[in-house]
Amino acid sequence: MILLGIMLRFTYHPKAFLAHKKNVQRGLVSRTKVVSLLHDASMNARALAEKTGLSYKSVLYHLHLLENERIIVRNDTKPYIWSLTGAGQQTLLGR
């Protein structure tokens, strides 16, 4: 059965959008997963990879993009714990 004219739309976390890089759908989906988890609690890249289902390398790539935009920060000692900053776009309505 084919449904015509119906598009499923994925909502992205506002902090998943980057100002200095092109925002493609795959990247937005991946960053939304990462940022949503970091919104709830700070964690390391390995835990983020396990919880999002993304590869460790992919999670690190997106973490560094978000860090360059100052949306997230990491602590100074290994293992690095990542957390959200107040920067980036904010949600207008409650989650």
PDB file of N, CA and C in Angstrom:
ATOM      1  N   MET A   1       0.836  -1.171   0.000  1.00  0.00           N
ATOM      2  CA  MET A   1       0.000   0.000   0.000  1.00  0.00           C
ATOM      3  C   MET A   1       0.888   1.245   0.000  1.00  0.00           C
ATOM      4  N   ILE A   2       0.608   2.137  -0.893  1.00  0.00           N
ATOM      5  CA  ILE A   2       1.392   3.365  -1.009  1.00  0.00           C
ATOM      6  C   ILE A   2       0.547   4.547  -0.566  1.00  0.00           C
ATOM      7  N   LEU A   3       1.074   5.300   0.358  1.00  0.00           N
ATOM      8  CA  LEU A   3       0.374   6.503   0.813  1.00  0.00           C
ATOM      9  C   LEU A   3       1.001   7.699   0.123  1.00  0.00           C
ATOM     10  N   LEU A   4       0.218   8.391  -0.666  1.00  0.00           N
ATOM     11  CA  LEU A   4       0.731   9.548  -1.382  1.00  0.00           C
ATOM     12  C   LEU A   4       0.394  10.822  -0.611  1.00  0.00           C
ATOM     13  N   GLY A   5       1.302  11.761  -0.647  1.00  0.00           N
ATOM     14  CA  GLY A   5       1.052  13.055  -0.039  1.00  0.00           C
ATOM     15  C   GLY A   5       1.265  13.104   1.463  1.00  0.00           C
ATOM     16  N   ILE A   6       1.729  12.009   2.059  1.00  0.00           N
ATOM     17  CA  ILE A   6       1.981  12.009   3.497  1.00  0.00           C
ATOM     18  C   ILE A   6       3.484  11.953   3.724  1.00  0.00           C
ATOM     19  N   MET A   7       3.980  12.971   4.404  1.00  0.00           N
ATOM     20  CA  MET A   7       5.403  12.999   4.731  1.00  0.00           C
ATOM     21  C   MET A   7       5.555  12.897   6.238  1.00  0.00           C
ATOM     22  N   LEU A   8       6.357  11.969   6.662  1.00  0.00           N
ATOM     23  CA  LEU A   8       6.667  11.894   8.074  1.00  0.00           C
ATOM     24  C   LEU A   8       7.769  12.902   8.347  1.00  0.00           C
ATOM     25  N   ARG A   9       7.632  13.641   9.394  1.00  0.00           N
ATOM     26  CA  ARG A   9       8.588  14.697   9.685  1.00  0.00           C
ATOM     27  C   ARG A   9       9.258  14.430  11.026  1.00  0.00           C
ATOM     28  N   PHE A  10      10.556  14.515  11.035  1.00  0.00           N
ATOM     29  CA  PHE A  10      11.336  14.316  12.241  1.00  0.00           C
ATOM     30  C   PHE A  10      11.636  15.678  12.845  1.00  0.00           C
ATOM     31  N   THR A  11      11.417  15.844  14.118  1.00  0.00           N
ATOM     32  CA  THR A  11      11.729  17.123  14.771  1.00  0.00           C
ATOM     33  C   THR A  11      13.147  17.075  15.299  1.00  0.00           C
ATOM     34  N   TYR A  12      13.884  18.115  15.000  1.00  0.00           N
ATOM     35  CA  TYR A  12      15.275  18.204  15.420  1.00  0.00           C
ATOM     36  C   TYR A  12      15.383  19.054  16.677  1.00  0.00           C
ATOM     37  N   HIS A  13      16.328  18.712  17.517  1.00  0.00           N
ATOM     38  CA  HIS A  13      16.602  19.529  18.701  1.00  0.00           C
ATOM     39  C   HIS A  13      17.191  20.852  18.215  1.00  0.00           C
ATOM     40  N   PRO A  14      16.758  21.982  18.761  1.00  0.00           N
ATOM     41  CA  PRO A  14      17.264  23.285  18.292  1.00  0.00           C
ATOM     42  C   PRO A  14      18.781  23.421  18.384  1.00  0.00           C
ATOM     43  N   LYS A  15      19.394  22.776  19.369  1.00  0.00           N
ATOM     44  CA  LYS A  15      20.847  22.872  19.521  1.00  0.00           C
ATOM     45  C   LYS A  15      21.601  21.991  18.522  1.00  0.00           C
ATOM     46  N   ALA A  16      20.897  21.188  17.734  1.00  0.00           N
ATOM     47  CA  ALA A  16      21.540  20.335  16.740  1.00  0.00           C
ATOM     48  C   ALA A  16      21.936  21.113  15.484  1.00  0.00           C
ATOM     49  N   PHE A  17      21.396  22.309  15.327  1.00  0.00           N
ATOM     50  CA  PHE A  17      21.705  23.126  14.153  1.00  0.00           C
ATOM     51  C   PHE A  17      23.044  23.834  14.335  1.00  0.00           C
ATOM     52  N   LEU A  18      23.867  23.817  13.289  1.00  0.00           N
ATOM     53  CA  LEU A  18      25.180  24.443  13.324  1.00  0.00           C
ATOM     54  C   LEU A  18      25.170  25.727  12.511  1.00  0.00           C
ATOM     55  N   ALA A  19      25.906  26.725  12.972  1.00  0.00           N
ATOM     56  CA  ALA A  19      25.966  28.007  12.270  1.00  0.00           C
ATOM     57  C   ALA A  19      27.060  28.025  11.210  1.00  0.00           C
ATOM     58  N   HIS A  20      28.117  27.238  11.405  1.00  0.00           N
ATOM     59  CA  HIS A  20      29.278  27.317  10.519  1.00  0.00           C
ATOM     60  C   HIS A  20      29.452  26.104   9.616  1.00  0.00           C
ATOM     61  N   LYS A  21      28.455  25.260   9.539  1.00  0.00           N
ATOM     62  CA  LYS A  21      28.531  24.059   8.709  1.00  0.00           C
ATOM     63  C   LYS A  21      27.152  23.815   8.114  1.00  0.00           C
ATOM     64  N   LYS A  22      27.130  23.201   6.955  1.00  0.00           N
ATOM     65  CA  LYS A  22      25.853  22.902   6.319  1.00  0.00           C
ATOM     66  C   LYS A  22      25.105  21.858   7.147  1.00  0.00           C
ATOM     67  N   ASN A  23      23.837  22.103   7.401  1.00  0.00           N
ATOM     68  CA  ASN A  23      23.015  21.192   8.193  1.00  0.00           C
ATOM     69  C   ASN A  23      22.262  20.237   7.274  1.00  0.00           C
ATOM     70  N   VAL A  24      22.782  19.020   7.123  1.00  0.00           N
ATOM     71  CA  VAL A  24      22.111  18.007   6.313  1.00  0.00           C
ATOM     72  C   VAL A  24      21.295  17.112   7.243  1.00  0.00           C
ATOM     73  N   GLN A  25      20.298  16.475   6.689  1.00  0.00           N
ATOM     74  CA  GLN A  25      19.351  15.712   7.491  1.00  0.00           C
ATOM     75  C   GLN A  25      20.025  14.643   8.355  1.00  0.00           C
ATOM     76  N   ARG A  26      20.939  13.877   7.776  1.00  0.00           N
ATOM     77  CA  ARG A  26      21.592  12.808   8.541  1.00  0.00           C
ATOM     78  C   ARG A  26      22.348  13.356   9.742  1.00  0.00           C
ATOM     79  N   GLY A  27      23.042  14.470   9.544  1.00  0.00           N
ATOM     80  CA  GLY A  27      23.786  15.090  10.632  1.00  0.00           C
ATOM     81  C   GLY A  27      22.861  15.642  11.701  1.00  0.00           C
ATOM     82  N   LEU A  28      21.767  16.247  11.271  1.00  0.00           N
ATOM     83  CA  LEU A  28      20.797  16.792  12.223  1.00  0.00           C
ATOM     84  C   LEU A  28      20.175  15.691  13.076  1.00  0.00           C
ATOM     85  N   VAL A  29      19.874  14.564  12.443  1.00  0.00           N
ATOM     86  CA  VAL A  29      19.294  13.440  13.186  1.00  0.00           C
ATOM     87  C   VAL A  29      20.303  12.925  14.220  1.00  0.00           C
ATOM     88  N   SER A  30      21.557  12.761  13.801  1.00  0.00           N
ATOM     89  CA  SER A  30      22.591  12.262  14.713  1.00  0.00           C
ATOM     90  C   SER A  30      22.839  13.245  15.856  1.00  0.00           C
ATOM     91  N   ARG A  31      22.970  14.532  15.527  1.00  0.00           N
ATOM     92  CA  ARG A  31      23.214  15.525  16.573  1.00  0.00           C
ATOM     93  C   ARG A  31      22.016  15.676  17.501  1.00  0.00           C
ATOM     94  N   THR A  32      20.808  15.499  16.977  1.00  0.00           N
ATOM     95  CA  THR A  32      19.620  15.553  17.820  1.00  0.00           C
ATOM     96  C   THR A  32      19.657  14.435  18.860  1.00  0.00           C
ATOM     97  N   LYS A  33      20.062  13.243  18.444  1.00  0.00           N
ATOM     98  CA  LYS A  33      20.181  12.126  19.389  1.00  0.00           C
ATOM     99  C   LYS A  33      21.198  12.443  20.480  1.00  0.00           C
ATOM    100  N   VAL A  34      22.350  12.967  20.081  1.00  0.00           N
ATOM    101  CA  VAL A  34      23.418  13.284  21.025  1.00  0.00           C
ATOM    102  C   VAL A  34      22.992  14.394  21.978  1.00  0.00           C
ATOM    103  N   VAL A  35      22.479  15.486  21.431  1.00  0.00           N
ATOM    104  CA  VAL A  35      22.102  16.630  22.255  1.00  0.00           C
ATOM    105  C   VAL A  35      20.945  16.280  23.193  1.00  0.00           C
ATOM    106  N   SER A  36      20.007  15.479  22.729  1.00  0.00           N
ATOM    107  CA  SER A  36      18.881  15.087  23.574  1.00  0.00           C
ATOM    108  C   SER A  36      19.360  14.305  24.793  1.00  0.00           C
ATOM    109  N   LEU A  37      20.324  13.424  24.602  1.00  0.00           N
ATOM    110  CA  LEU A  37      20.866  12.675  25.732  1.00  0.00           C
ATOM    111  C   LEU A  37      21.650  13.581  26.674  1.00  0.00           C
ATOM    112  N   LEU A  38      22.417  14.507  26.102  1.00  0.00           N
ATOM    113  CA  LEU A  38      23.188  15.432  26.932  1.00  0.00           C
ATOM    114  C   LEU A  38      22.286  16.421  27.656  1.00  0.00           C
ATOM    115  N   HIS A  39      21.112  16.652  27.117  1.00  0.00           N
ATOM    116  CA  HIS A  39      20.142  17.528  27.785  1.00  0.00           C
ATOM    117  C   HIS A  39      19.711  16.919  29.114  1.00  0.00           C
ATOM    118  N   ASP A  40      19.635  15.581  29.150  1.00  0.00           N
ATOM    119  CA  ASP A  40      19.210  14.873  30.360  1.00  0.00           C
ATOM    120  C   ASP A  40      20.349  14.680  31.359  1.00  0.00           C
ATOM    121  N   ALA A  41      21.566  14.397  30.849  1.00  0.00           N
ATOM    122  CA  ALA A  41      22.704  14.145  31.738  1.00  0.00           C
ATOM    123  C   ALA A  41      24.010  14.245  30.966  1.00  0.00           C
ATOM    124  N   SER A  42      25.056  14.666  31.642  1.00  0.00           N
ATOM    125  CA  SER A  42      26.391  14.693  31.044  1.00  0.00           C
ATOM    126  C   SER A  42      26.915  13.265  30.965  1.00  0.00           C
ATOM    127  N   MET A  43      27.655  12.953  29.909  1.00  0.00           N
ATOM    128  CA  MET A  43      28.210  11.599  29.773  1.00  0.00           C
ATOM    129  C   MET A  43      29.381  11.586  28.811  1.00  0.00           C
ATOM    130  N   ASN A  44      30.075  10.457  28.761  1.00  0.00           N
ATOM    131  CA  ASN A  44      31.225  10.331  27.868  1.00  0.00           C
ATOM    132  C   ASN A  44      30.790   9.832  26.492  1.00  0.00           C
ATOM    133  N   ALA A  45      31.709   9.878  25.547  1.00  0.00           N
ATOM    134  CA  ALA A  45      31.402   9.531  24.153  1.00  0.00           C
ATOM    135  C   ALA A  45      31.004   8.066  23.998  1.00  0.00           C
ATOM    136  N   ARG A  46      31.641   7.190  24.762  1.00  0.00           N
ATOM    137  CA  ARG A  46      31.324   5.756  24.670  1.00  0.00           C
ATOM    138  C   ARG A  46      29.867   5.517  25.077  1.00  0.00           C
ATOM    139  N   ALA A  47      29.431   6.115  26.155  1.00  0.00           N
ATOM    140  CA  ALA A  47      28.041   5.957  26.610  1.00  0.00           C
ATOM    141  C   ALA A  47      27.072   6.551  25.597  1.00  0.00           C
ATOM    142  N   LEU A  48      27.429   7.694  25.010  1.00  0.00           N
ATOM    143  CA  LEU A  48      26.584   8.302  23.982  1.00  0.00           C
ATOM    144  C   LEU A  48      26.447   7.374  22.775  1.00  0.00           C
ATOM    145  N   ALA A  49      27.554   6.758  22.377  1.00  0.00           N
ATOM    146  CA  ALA A  49      27.522   5.841  21.221  1.00  0.00           C
ATOM    147  C   ALA A  49      26.607   4.653  21.507  1.00  0.00           C
ATOM    148  N   GLU A  50      26.705   4.106  22.713  1.00  0.00           N
ATOM    149  CA  GLU A  50      25.872   2.956  23.063  1.00  0.00           C
ATOM    150  C   GLU A  50      24.395   3.331  23.095  1.00  0.00           C
ATOM    151  N   LYS A  51      24.077   4.484  23.652  1.00  0.00           N
ATOM    152  CA  LYS A  51      22.674   4.874  23.807  1.00  0.00           C
ATOM    153  C   LYS A  51      22.035   5.376  22.517  1.00  0.00           C
ATOM    154  N   THR A  52      22.837   5.967  21.610  1.00  0.00           N
ATOM    155  CA  THR A  52      22.271   6.477  20.357  1.00  0.00           C
ATOM    156  C   THR A  52      22.251   5.430  19.256  1.00  0.00           C
ATOM    157  N   GLY A  53      23.101   4.414  19.374  1.00  0.00           N
ATOM    158  CA  GLY A  53      23.209   3.423  18.304  1.00  0.00           C
ATOM    159  C   GLY A  53      24.132   3.872  17.182  1.00  0.00           C
ATOM    160  N   LEU A  54      24.795   5.012  17.374  1.00  0.00           N
ATOM    161  CA  LEU A  54      25.762   5.513  16.397  1.00  0.00           C
ATOM    162  C   LEU A  54      27.130   4.930  16.708  1.00  0.00           C
ATOM    163  N   SER A  55      28.008   4.935  15.721  1.00  0.00           N
ATOM    164  CA  SER A  55      29.362   4.461  15.972  1.00  0.00           C
ATOM    165  C   SER A  55      30.092   5.465  16.867  1.00  0.00           C
ATOM    166  N   TYR A  56      31.102   4.969  17.569  1.00  0.00           N
ATOM    167  CA  TYR A  56      31.894   5.821  18.454  1.00  0.00           C
ATOM    168  C   TYR A  56      32.536   6.953  17.664  1.00  0.00           C
ATOM    169  N   LYS A  57      33.055   6.628  16.491  1.00  0.00           N
ATOM    170  CA  LYS A  57      33.716   7.630  15.650  1.00  0.00           C
ATOM    171  C   LYS A  57      32.723   8.702  15.195  1.00  0.00           C
ATOM    172  N   SER A  58      31.523   8.306  14.849  1.00  0.00           N
ATOM    173  CA  SER A  58      30.493   9.254  14.425  1.00  0.00           C
ATOM    174  C   SER A  58      30.095  10.179  15.585  1.00  0.00           C
ATOM    175  N   VAL A  59      29.953   9.615  16.773  1.00  0.00           N
ATOM    176  CA  VAL A  59      29.617  10.423  17.947  1.00  0.00           C
ATOM    177  C   VAL A  59      30.715  11.442  18.206  1.00  0.00           C
ATOM    178  N   LEU A  60      31.980  11.015  18.153  1.00  0.00           N
ATOM    179  CA  LEU A  60      33.094  11.942  18.363  1.00  0.00           C
ATOM    180  C   LEU A  60      33.085  13.067  17.330  1.00  0.00           C
ATOM    181  N   TYR A  61      32.800  12.724  16.079  1.00  0.00           N
ATOM    182  CA  TYR A  61      32.743  13.722  15.015  1.00  0.00           C
ATOM    183  C   TYR A  61      31.712  14.804  15.358  1.00  0.00           C
ATOM    184  N   HIS A  62      30.524  14.387  15.753  1.00  0.00           N
ATOM    185  CA  HIS A  62      29.460  15.341  16.066  1.00  0.00           C
ATOM    186  C   HIS A  62      29.739  16.098  17.366  1.00  0.00           C
ATOM    187  N   LEU A  63      30.366  15.438  18.336  1.00  0.00           N
ATOM    188  CA  LEU A  63      30.739  16.128  19.566  1.00  0.00           C
ATOM    189  C   LEU A  63      31.720  17.263  19.279  1.00  0.00           C
ATOM    190  N   HIS A  64      32.687  17.004  18.404  1.00  0.00           N
ATOM    191  CA  HIS A  64      33.668  18.039  18.069  1.00  0.00           C
ATOM    192  C   HIS A  64      33.029  19.185  17.280  1.00  0.00           C
ATOM    193  N   LEU A  65      32.086  18.872  16.400  1.00  0.00           N
ATOM    194  CA  LEU A  65      31.357  19.932  15.692  1.00  0.00           C
ATOM    195  C   LEU A  65      30.597  20.806  16.682  1.00  0.00           C
ATOM    196  N   LEU A  66      29.917  20.164  17.616  1.00  0.00           N
ATOM    197  CA  LEU A  66      29.148  20.907  18.617  1.00  0.00           C
ATOM    198  C   LEU A  66      30.060  21.684  19.560  1.00  0.00           C
ATOM    199  N   GLU A  67      31.224  21.130  19.846  1.00  0.00           N
ATOM    200  CA  GLU A  67      32.190  21.829  20.700  1.00  0.00           C
ATOM    201  C   GLU A  67      32.730  23.076  19.994  1.00  0.00           C
ATOM    202  N   ASN A  68      33.009  22.965  18.698  1.00  0.00           N
ATOM    203  CA  ASN A  68      33.491  24.115  17.927  1.00  0.00           C
ATOM    204  C   ASN A  68      32.461  25.244  17.891  1.00  0.00           C
ATOM    205  N   GLU A  69      31.189  24.894  17.950  1.00  0.00           N
ATOM    206  CA  GLU A  69      30.115  25.894  17.960  1.00  0.00           C
ATOM    207  C   GLU A  69      29.815  26.370  19.383  1.00  0.00           C
ATOM    208  N   ARG A  70      30.534  25.832  20.359  1.00  0.00           N
ATOM    209  CA  ARG A  70      30.379  26.160  21.782  1.00  0.00           C
ATOM    210  C   ARG A  70      28.995  25.797  22.335  1.00  0.00           C
ATOM    211  N   ILE A  71      28.419  24.746  21.762  1.00  0.00           N
ATOM    212  CA  ILE A  71      27.123  24.250  22.227  1.00  0.00           C
ATOM    213  C   ILE A  71      27.334  23.257  23.364  1.00  0.00           C
ATOM    214  N   ILE A  72      28.460  22.543  23.313  1.00  0.00           N
ATOM    215  CA  ILE A  72      28.816  21.616  24.385  1.00  0.00           C
ATOM    216  C   ILE A  72      30.250  21.882  24.827  1.00  0.00           C
ATOM    217  N   VAL A  73      30.588  21.396  25.993  1.00  0.00           N
ATOM    218  CA  VAL A  73      31.955  21.481  26.524  1.00  0.00           C
ATOM    219  C   VAL A  73      32.318  20.121  27.104  1.00  0.00           C
ATOM    220  N   ARG A  74      33.623  19.910  27.264  1.00  0.00           N
ATOM    221  CA  ARG A  74      34.080  18.686  27.915  1.00  0.00           C
ATOM    222  C   ARG A  74      34.982  19.068  29.080  1.00  0.00           C
ATOM    223  N   ASN A  75      35.074  18.160  30.044  1.00  0.00           N
ATOM    224  CA  ASN A  75      35.956  18.430  31.173  1.00  0.00           C
ATOM    225  C   ASN A  75      37.418  18.255  30.731  1.00  0.00           C
ATOM    226  N   ASP A  76      38.356  18.605  31.583  1.00  0.00           N
ATOM    227  CA  ASP A  76      39.770  18.606  31.202  1.00  0.00           C
ATOM    228  C   ASP A  76      40.494  17.289  31.429  1.00  0.00           C
ATOM    229  N   THR A  77      39.863  16.321  32.062  1.00  0.00           N
ATOM    230  CA  THR A  77      40.543  15.061  32.342  1.00  0.00           C
ATOM    231  C   THR A  77      39.851  13.906  31.630  1.00  0.00           C
ATOM    232  N   LYS A  78      40.652  12.905  31.290  1.00  0.00           N
ATOM    233  CA  LYS A  78      40.097  11.715  30.640  1.00  0.00           C
ATOM    234  C   LYS A  78      39.504  10.802  31.697  1.00  0.00           C
ATOM    235  N   PRO A  79      38.442  10.080  31.437  1.00  0.00           N
ATOM    236  CA  PRO A  79      37.630  10.135  30.225  1.00  0.00           C
ATOM    237  C   PRO A  79      36.827  11.437  30.184  1.00  0.00           C
ATOM    238  N   TYR A  80      36.772  12.021  29.003  1.00  0.00           N
ATOM    239  CA  TYR A  80      36.081  13.295  28.848  1.00  0.00           C
ATOM    240  C   TYR A  80      34.586  13.126  29.057  1.00  0.00           C
ATOM    241  N   ILE A  81      34.028  13.978  29.884  1.00  0.00           N
ATOM    242  CA  ILE A  81      32.583  14.016  30.109  1.00  0.00           C
ATOM    243  C   ILE A  81      32.059  15.255  29.396  1.00  0.00           C
ATOM    244  N   TRP A  82      31.100  15.044  28.518  1.00  0.00           N
ATOM    245  CA  TRP A  82      30.535  16.120  27.705  1.00  0.00           C
ATOM    246  C   TRP A  82      29.258  16.621  28.340  1.00  0.00           C
ATOM    247  N   SER A  83      29.033  17.940  28.264  1.00  0.00           N
ATOM    248  CA  SER A  83      27.793  18.524  28.784  1.00  0.00           C
ATOM    249  C   SER A  83      27.402  19.737  27.943  1.00  0.00           C
ATOM    250  N   LEU A  84      26.139  20.086  27.992  1.00  0.00           N
ATOM    251  CA  LEU A  84      25.616  21.223  27.240  1.00  0.00           C
ATOM    252  C   LEU A  84      25.996  22.535  27.909  1.00  0.00           C
ATOM    253  N   THR A  85      26.155  23.563  27.086  1.00  0.00           N
ATOM    254  CA  THR A  85      26.332  24.922  27.585  1.00  0.00           C
ATOM    255  C   THR A  85      25.011  25.654  27.378  1.00  0.00           C
ATOM    256  N   GLY A  86      24.963  26.908  27.687  1.00  0.00           N
ATOM    257  CA  GLY A  86      23.758  27.694  27.444  1.00  0.00           C
ATOM    258  C   GLY A  86      23.695  28.233  26.029  1.00  0.00           C
ATOM    259  N   ALA A  87      24.741  27.977  25.226  1.00  0.00           N
ATOM    260  CA  ALA A  87      24.791  28.500  23.851  1.00  0.00           C
ATOM    261  C   ALA A  87      23.915  27.670  22.919  1.00  0.00           C
ATOM    262  N   GLY A  88      23.702  28.202  21.728  1.00  0.00           N
ATOM    263  CA  GLY A  88      22.912  27.505  20.721  1.00  0.00           C
ATOM    264  C   GLY A  88      21.456  27.934  20.785  1.00  0.00           C
ATOM    265  N   GLN A  89      20.693  27.468  19.833  1.00  0.00           N
ATOM    266  CA  GLN A  89      19.279  27.817  19.783  1.00  0.00           C
ATOM    267  C   GLN A  89      18.557  27.162  20.953  1.00  0.00           C
ATOM    268  N   GLN A  90      17.564  27.827  21.445  1.00  0.00           N
ATOM    269  CA  GLN A  90      16.805  27.320  22.590  1.00  0.00           C
ATOM    270  C   GLN A  90      15.423  26.850  22.139  1.00  0.00           C
ATOM    271  N   THR A  91      14.843  25.945  22.899  1.00  0.00           N
ATOM    272  CA  THR A  91      13.477  25.508  22.608  1.00  0.00           C
ATOM    273  C   THR A  91      12.497  26.575  23.082  1.00  0.00           C
ATOM    274  N   LEU A  92      11.477  26.810  22.292  1.00  0.00           N
ATOM    275  CA  LEU A  92      10.471  27.811  22.636  1.00  0.00           C
ATOM    276  C   LEU A  92       9.392  27.229  23.535  1.00  0.00           C
ATOM    277  N   LEU A  93       9.079  25.965  23.335  1.00  0.00           N
ATOM    278  CA  LEU A  93       8.052  25.297  24.123  1.00  0.00           C
ATOM    279  C   LEU A  93       8.712  24.197  24.946  1.00  0.00           C
ATOM    280  N   GLY A  94       8.085  23.777  26.010  1.00  0.00           N
ATOM    281  CA  GLY A  94       8.606  22.692  26.848  1.00  0.00           C
ATOM    282  C   GLY A  94       8.742  21.409  26.069  1.00  0.00           C
ATOM    283  N   ARG A  95       9.634  20.561  26.533  1.00  0.00           N
ATOM    284  CA  ARG A  95       9.883  19.287  25.863  1.00  0.00           C
ATOM    285  C   ARG A  95       8.750  18.335  26.022  1.00  0.00           C
TER     286      ARG A  95
END
